[in-house]
PDB file of C-alpha atoms in Angstrom:
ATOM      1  CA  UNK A   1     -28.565  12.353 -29.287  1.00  0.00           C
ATOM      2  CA  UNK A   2     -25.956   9.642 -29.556  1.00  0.00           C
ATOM      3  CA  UNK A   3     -24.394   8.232 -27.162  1.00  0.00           C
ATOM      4  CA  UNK A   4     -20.508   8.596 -26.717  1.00  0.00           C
ATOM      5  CA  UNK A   5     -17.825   6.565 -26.766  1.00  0.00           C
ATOM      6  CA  UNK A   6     -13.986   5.613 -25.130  1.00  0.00           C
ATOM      7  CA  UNK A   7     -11.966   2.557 -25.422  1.00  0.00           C
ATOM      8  CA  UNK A   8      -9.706   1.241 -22.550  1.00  0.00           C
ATOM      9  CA  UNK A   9      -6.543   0.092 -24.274  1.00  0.00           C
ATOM     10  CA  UNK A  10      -4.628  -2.964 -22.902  1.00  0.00           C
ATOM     11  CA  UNK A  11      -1.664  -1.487 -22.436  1.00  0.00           C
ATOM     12  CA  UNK A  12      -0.617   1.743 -20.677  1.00  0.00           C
ATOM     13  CA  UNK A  13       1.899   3.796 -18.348  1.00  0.00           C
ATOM     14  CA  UNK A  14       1.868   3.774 -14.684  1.00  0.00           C
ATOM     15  CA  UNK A  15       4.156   6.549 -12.845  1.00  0.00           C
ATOM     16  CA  UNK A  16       4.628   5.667  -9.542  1.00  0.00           C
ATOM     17  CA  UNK A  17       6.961   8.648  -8.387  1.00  0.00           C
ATOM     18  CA  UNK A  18       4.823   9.880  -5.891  1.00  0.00           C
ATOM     19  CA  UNK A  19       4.191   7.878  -2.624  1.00  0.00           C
ATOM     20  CA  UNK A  20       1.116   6.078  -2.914  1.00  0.00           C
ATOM     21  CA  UNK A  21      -0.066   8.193  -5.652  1.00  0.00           C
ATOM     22  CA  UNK A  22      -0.772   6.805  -9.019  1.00  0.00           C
ATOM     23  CA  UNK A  23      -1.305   8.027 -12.110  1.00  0.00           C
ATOM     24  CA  UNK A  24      -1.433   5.498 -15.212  1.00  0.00           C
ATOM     25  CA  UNK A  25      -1.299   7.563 -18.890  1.00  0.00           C
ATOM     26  CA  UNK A  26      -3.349   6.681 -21.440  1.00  0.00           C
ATOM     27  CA  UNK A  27      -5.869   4.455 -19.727  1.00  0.00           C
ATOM     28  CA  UNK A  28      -8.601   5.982 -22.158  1.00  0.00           C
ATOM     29  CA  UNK A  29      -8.536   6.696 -25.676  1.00  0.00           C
ATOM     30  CA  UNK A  30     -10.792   7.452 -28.831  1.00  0.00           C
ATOM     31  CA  UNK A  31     -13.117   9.275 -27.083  1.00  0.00           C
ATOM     32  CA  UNK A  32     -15.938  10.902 -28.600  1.00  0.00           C
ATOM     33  CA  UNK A  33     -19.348  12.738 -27.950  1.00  0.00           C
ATOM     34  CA  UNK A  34     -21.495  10.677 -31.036  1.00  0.00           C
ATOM     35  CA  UNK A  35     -20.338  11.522 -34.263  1.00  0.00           C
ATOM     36  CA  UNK A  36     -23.559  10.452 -35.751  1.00  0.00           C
ATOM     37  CA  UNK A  37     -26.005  12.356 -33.867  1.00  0.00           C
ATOM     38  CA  UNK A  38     -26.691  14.898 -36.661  1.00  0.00           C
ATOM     39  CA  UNK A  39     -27.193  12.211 -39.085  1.00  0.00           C
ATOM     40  CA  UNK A  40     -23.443  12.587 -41.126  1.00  0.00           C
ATOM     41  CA  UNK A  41     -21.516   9.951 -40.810  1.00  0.00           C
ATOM     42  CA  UNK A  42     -17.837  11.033 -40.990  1.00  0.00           C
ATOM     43  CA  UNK A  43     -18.809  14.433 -39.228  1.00  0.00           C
ATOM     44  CA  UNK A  44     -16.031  14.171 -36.093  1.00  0.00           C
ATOM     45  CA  UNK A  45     -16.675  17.612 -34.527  1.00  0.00           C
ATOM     46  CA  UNK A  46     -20.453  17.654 -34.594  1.00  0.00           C
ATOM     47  CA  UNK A  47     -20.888  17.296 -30.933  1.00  0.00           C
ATOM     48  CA  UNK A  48     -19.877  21.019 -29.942  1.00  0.00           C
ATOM     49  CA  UNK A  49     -20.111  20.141 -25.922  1.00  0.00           C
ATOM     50  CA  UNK A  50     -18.066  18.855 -23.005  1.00  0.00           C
ATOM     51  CA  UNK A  51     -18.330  16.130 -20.600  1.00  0.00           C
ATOM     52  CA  UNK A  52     -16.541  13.985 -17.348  1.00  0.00           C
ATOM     53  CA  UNK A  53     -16.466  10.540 -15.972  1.00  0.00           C
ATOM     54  CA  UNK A  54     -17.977   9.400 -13.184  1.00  0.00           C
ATOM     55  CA  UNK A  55     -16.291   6.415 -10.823  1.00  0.00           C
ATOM     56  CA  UNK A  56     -18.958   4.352  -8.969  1.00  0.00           C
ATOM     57  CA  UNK A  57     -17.113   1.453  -6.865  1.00  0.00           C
ATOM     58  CA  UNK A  58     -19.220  -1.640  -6.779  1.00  0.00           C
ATOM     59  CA  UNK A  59     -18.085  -1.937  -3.393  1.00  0.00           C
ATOM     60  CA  UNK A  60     -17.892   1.269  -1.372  1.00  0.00           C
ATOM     61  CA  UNK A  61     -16.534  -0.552   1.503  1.00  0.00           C
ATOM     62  CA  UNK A  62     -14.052  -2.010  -0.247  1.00  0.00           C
ATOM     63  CA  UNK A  63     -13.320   1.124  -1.989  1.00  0.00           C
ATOM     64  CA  UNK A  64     -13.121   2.986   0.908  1.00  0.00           C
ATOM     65  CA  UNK A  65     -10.736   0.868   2.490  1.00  0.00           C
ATOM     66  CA  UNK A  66      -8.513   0.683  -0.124  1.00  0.00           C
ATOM     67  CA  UNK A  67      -8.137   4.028  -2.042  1.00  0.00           C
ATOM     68  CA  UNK A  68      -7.756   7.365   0.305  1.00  0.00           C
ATOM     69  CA  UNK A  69      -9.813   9.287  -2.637  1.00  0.00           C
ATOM     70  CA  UNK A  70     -11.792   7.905  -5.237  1.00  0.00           C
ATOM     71  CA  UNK A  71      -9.890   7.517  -8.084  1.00  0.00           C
ATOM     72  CA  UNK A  72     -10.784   9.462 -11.646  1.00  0.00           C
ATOM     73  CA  UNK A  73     -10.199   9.533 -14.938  1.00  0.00           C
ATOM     74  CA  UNK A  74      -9.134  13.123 -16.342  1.00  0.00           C
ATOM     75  CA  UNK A  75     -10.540  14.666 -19.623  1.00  0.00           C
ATOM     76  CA  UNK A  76      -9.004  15.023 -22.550  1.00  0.00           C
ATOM     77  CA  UNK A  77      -6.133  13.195 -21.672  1.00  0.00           C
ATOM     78  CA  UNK A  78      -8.183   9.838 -20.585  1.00  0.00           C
ATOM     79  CA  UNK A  79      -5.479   9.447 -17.485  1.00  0.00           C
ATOM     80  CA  UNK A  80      -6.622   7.341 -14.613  1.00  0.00           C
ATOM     81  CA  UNK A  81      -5.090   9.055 -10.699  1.00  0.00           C
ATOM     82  CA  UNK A  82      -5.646   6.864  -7.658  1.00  0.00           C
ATOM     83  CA  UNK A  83      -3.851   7.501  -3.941  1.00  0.00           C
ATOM     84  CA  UNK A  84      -3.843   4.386  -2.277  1.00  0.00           C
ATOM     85  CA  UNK A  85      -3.816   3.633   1.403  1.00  0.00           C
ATOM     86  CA  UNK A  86      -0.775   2.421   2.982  1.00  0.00           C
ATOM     87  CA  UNK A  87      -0.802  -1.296   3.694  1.00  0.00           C
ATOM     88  CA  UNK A  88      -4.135  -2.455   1.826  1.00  0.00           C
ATOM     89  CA  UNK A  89      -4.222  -4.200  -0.902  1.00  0.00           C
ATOM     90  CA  UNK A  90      -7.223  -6.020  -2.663  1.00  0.00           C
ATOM     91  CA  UNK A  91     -10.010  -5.521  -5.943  1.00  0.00           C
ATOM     92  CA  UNK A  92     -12.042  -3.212  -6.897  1.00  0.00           C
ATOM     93  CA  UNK A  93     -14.759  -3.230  -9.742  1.00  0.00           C
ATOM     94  CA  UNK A  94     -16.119   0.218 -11.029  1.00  0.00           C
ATOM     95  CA  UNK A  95     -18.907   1.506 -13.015  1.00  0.00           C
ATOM     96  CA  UNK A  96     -16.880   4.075 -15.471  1.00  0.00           C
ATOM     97  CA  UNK A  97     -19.464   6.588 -17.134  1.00  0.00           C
ATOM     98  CA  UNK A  98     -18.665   8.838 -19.669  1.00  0.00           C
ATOM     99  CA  UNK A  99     -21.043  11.543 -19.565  1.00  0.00           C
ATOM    100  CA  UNK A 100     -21.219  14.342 -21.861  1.00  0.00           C
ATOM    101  CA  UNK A 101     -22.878  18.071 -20.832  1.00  0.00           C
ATOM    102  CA  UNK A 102     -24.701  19.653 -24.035  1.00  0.00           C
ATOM    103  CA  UNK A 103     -25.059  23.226 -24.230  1.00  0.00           C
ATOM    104  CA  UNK A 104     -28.511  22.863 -23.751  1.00  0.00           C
ATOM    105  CA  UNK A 105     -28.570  21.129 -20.340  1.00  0.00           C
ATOM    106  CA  UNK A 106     -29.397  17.464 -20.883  1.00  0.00           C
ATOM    107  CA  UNK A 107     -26.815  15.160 -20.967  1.00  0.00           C
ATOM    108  CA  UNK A 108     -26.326  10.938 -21.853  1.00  0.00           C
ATOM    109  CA  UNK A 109     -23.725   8.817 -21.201  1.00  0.00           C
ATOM    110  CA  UNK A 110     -22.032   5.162 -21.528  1.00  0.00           C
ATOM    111  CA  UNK A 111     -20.707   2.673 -18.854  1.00  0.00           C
ATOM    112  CA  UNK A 112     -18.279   0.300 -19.120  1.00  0.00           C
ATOM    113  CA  UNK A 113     -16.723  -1.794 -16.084  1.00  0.00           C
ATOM    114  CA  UNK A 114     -12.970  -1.403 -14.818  1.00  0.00           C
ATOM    115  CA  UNK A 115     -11.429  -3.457 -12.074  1.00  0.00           C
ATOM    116  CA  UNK A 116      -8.235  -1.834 -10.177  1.00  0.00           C
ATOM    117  CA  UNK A 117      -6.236  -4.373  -8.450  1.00  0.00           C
ATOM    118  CA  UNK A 118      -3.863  -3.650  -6.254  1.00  0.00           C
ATOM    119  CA  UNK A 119      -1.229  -6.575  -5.465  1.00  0.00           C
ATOM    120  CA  UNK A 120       0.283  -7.133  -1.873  1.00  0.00           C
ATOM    121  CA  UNK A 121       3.918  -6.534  -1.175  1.00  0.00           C
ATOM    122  CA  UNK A 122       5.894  -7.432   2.174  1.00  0.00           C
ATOM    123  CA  UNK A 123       6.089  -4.869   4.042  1.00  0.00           C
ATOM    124  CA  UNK A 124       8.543  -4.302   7.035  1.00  0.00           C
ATOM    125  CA  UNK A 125       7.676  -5.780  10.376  1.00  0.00           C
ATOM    126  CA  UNK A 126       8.312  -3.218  13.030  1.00  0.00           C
ATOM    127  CA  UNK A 127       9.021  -3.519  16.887  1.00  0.00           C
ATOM    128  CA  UNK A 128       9.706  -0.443  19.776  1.00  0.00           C
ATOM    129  CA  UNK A 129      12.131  -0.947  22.165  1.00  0.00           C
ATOM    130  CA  UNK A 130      11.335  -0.071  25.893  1.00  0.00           C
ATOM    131  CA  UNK A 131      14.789   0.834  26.728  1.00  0.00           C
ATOM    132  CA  UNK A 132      17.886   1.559  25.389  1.00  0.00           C
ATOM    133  CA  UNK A 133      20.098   0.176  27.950  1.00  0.00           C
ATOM    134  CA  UNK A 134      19.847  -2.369  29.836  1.00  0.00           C
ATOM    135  CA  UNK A 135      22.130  -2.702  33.598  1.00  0.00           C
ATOM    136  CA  UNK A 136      23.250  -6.335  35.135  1.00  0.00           C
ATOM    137  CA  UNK A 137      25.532  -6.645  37.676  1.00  0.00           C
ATOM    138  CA  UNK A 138      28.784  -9.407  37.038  1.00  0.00           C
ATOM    139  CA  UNK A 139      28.292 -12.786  37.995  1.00  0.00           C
ATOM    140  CA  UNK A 140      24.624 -12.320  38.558  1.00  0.00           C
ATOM    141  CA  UNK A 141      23.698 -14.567  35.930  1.00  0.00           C
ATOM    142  CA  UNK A 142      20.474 -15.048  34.385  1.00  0.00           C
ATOM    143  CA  UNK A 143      18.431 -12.212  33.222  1.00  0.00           C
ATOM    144  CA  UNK A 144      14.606 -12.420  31.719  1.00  0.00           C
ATOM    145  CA  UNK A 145      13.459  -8.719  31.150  1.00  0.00           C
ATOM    146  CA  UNK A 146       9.825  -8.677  29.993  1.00  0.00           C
ATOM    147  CA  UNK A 147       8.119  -6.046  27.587  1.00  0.00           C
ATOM    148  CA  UNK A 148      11.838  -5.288  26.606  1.00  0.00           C
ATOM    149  CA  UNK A 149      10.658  -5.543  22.810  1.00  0.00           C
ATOM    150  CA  UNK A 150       6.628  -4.556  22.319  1.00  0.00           C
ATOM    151  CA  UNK A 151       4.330  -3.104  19.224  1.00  0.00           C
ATOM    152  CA  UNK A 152       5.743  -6.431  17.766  1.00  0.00           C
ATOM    153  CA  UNK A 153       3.967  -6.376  13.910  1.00  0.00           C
ATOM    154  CA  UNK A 154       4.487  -8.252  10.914  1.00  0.00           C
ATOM    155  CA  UNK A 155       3.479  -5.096   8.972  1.00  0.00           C
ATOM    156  CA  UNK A 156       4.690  -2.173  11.300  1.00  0.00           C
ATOM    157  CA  UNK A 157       1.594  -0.951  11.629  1.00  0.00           C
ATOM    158  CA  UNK A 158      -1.236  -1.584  14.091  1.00  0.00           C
ATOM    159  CA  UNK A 159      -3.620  -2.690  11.510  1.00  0.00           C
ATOM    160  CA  UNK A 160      -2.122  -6.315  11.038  1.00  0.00           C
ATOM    161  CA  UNK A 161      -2.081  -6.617   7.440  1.00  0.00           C
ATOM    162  CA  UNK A 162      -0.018  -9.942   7.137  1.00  0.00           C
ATOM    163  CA  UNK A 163      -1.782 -11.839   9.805  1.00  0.00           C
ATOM    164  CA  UNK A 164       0.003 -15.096   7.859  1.00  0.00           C
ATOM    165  CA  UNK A 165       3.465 -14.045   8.595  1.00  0.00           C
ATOM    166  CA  UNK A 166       5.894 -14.614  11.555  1.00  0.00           C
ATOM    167  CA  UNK A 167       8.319 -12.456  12.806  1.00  0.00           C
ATOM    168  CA  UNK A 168      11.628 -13.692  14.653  1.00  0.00           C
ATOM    169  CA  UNK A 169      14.240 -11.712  16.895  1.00  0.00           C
ATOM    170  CA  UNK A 170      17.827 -11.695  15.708  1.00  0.00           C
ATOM    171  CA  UNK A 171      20.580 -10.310  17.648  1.00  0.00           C
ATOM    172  CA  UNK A 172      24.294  -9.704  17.234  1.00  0.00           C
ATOM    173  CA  UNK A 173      26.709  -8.374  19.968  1.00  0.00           C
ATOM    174  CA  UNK A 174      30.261  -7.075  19.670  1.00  0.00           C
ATOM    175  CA  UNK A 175      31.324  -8.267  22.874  1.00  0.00           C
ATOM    176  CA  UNK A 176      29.917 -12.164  23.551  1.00  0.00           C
ATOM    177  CA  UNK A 177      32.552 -13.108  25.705  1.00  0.00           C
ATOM    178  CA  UNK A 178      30.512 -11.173  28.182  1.00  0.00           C
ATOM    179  CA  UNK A 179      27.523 -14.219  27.944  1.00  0.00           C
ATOM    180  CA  UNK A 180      27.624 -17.422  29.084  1.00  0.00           C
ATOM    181  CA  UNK A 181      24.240 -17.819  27.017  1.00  0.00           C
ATOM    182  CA  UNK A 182      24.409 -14.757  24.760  1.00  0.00           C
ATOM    183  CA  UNK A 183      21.338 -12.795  24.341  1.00  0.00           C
ATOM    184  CA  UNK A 184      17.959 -13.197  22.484  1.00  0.00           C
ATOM    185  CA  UNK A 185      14.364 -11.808  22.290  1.00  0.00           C
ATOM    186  CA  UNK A 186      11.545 -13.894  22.423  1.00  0.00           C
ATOM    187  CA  UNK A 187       8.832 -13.264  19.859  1.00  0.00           C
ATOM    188  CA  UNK A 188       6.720 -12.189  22.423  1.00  0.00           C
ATOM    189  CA  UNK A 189       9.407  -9.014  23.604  1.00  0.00           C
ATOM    190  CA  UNK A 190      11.153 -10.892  26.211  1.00  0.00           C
ATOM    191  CA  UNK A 191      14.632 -10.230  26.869  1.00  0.00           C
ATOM    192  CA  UNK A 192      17.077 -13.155  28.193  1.00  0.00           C
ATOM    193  CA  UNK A 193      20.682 -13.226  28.589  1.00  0.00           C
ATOM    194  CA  UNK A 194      23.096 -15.080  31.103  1.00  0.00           C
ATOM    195  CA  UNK A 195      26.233 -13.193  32.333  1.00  0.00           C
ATOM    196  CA  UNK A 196      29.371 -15.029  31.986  1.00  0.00           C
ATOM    197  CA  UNK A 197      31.275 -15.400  35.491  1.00  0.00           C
ATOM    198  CA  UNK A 198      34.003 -12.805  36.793  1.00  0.00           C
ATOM    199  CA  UNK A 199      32.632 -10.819  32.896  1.00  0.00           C
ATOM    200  CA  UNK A 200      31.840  -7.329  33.222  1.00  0.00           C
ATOM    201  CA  UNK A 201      32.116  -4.341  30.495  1.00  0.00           C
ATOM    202  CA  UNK A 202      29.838  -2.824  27.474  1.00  0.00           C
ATOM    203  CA  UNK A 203      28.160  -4.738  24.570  1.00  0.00           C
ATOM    204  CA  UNK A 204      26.503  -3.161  21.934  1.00  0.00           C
ATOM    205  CA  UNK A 205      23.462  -5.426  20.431  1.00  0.00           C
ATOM    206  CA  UNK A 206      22.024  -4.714  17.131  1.00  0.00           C
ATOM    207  CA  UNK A 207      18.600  -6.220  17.266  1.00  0.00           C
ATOM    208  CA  UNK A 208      16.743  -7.023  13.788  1.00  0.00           C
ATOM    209  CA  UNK A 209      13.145  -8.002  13.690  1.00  0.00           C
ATOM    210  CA  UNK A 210      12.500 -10.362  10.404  1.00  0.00           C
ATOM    211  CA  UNK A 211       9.316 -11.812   8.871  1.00  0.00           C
ATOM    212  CA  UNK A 212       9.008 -14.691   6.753  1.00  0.00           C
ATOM    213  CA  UNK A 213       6.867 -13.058   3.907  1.00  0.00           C
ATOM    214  CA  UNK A 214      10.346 -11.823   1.675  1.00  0.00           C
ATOM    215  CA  UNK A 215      13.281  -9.826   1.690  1.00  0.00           C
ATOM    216  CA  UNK A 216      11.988  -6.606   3.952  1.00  0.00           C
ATOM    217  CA  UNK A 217      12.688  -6.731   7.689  1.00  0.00           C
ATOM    218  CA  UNK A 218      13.101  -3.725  10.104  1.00  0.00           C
TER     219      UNK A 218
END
């Protein structure tokens, strides 16, 4: 029999609605079983059977790292569906078979070769606070609380994904008459602060944790 056939067009629709999930529209088209196999050239419907694609990754490691399932392509409508895994980012190369299932058991297909890229973004840095207040008595004056800030990441996650990035402490308090030196965390989580002299009340501190990769910070 004759082999079939499918086209990849250059351009197509990705929807993106779903977190993670993606599911780009039209990534085949013009596929057929082989026309030809009975011998009549313009005979479109002579193939009377079914078939599927099959996604081999190149690099299963790779794959595996990067896509929580395998992605497919659907039949009839040629759509490609991929769920990727949070954080990773990289290239993939796959062998893309088209395989058809005659009604008599044997089957034949055609390959062609489809990279999925998937670009990095910044993602947020992320930080947990030990505690939520912090006591100091007045005039006692310097204060250097350590682990006051740890699970310091440039990615918020514990897989440190944006090794290339630096993250630094910002801080902004509604009362600062109540420093002499007001208060900052170190990037390693430390805590330090002076009290001014005869200064005693609240302050509320807003602590942001930015990276240097773009515009998200936690």
């Amino acid at each position: 029999r004759a082999y079939g056939e499918w086209e990849a067009p250059g351009q197509a629709v990705c929807d993106t609605s779903i977190p993670f999930f993606h599911s780009r529209r039209g990534l085949v088209t013009s596929v057929n079983w082989g026309p030809f196999e009975n011998g009549i050239d313009d005979c479109l419907t002579c193939e009377q059977q079914t078939g599927v694609f099959l996604l081999a990754p190149l690099n299963l490691t790779e794959a595996m790292r990067i896509f929580v399932t395998s992605p497919n392509v659907s039949l009839p409508g040629g759509g490609l569906q991929l769920t990727l895994a949070p954080h990773m980012n990289g290239e993939v190369r796959f062998n893309v078979s088209l395989k058809d299932l005659a009604p008599d058991g044997s089957s034949l297909s055609v390959t062609r070769e489809l990279a999925i890229r998937v670009l990095p973004v910044n993602s947020a840095p992320g930080f947990t606070l030990m505690e939520s207040e912090v006591l100091v008595f007045e005039d006692s004056g310097g204060l250097a609380l350590a682990a006051f800030a740890e699970d310091v990441t440039s990615d918020g996650t514990g897989q440190d994904t944006e090794p290339e990035q630096s993250v630094t402490f910002e801080i902004e308090v509604d009362h600062p008459e109540l420093f002499s030196s007001p208060p900052f965390v170190t990037n390693n989580g430390t805590l330090i602060l002076t009290v001014a002299p005869d200064a005693f009340g609240l302050a509320r501190c807003a602590i942001r944790l930015r990276d240097d990769g773009g515009v998200a910070f936690d």
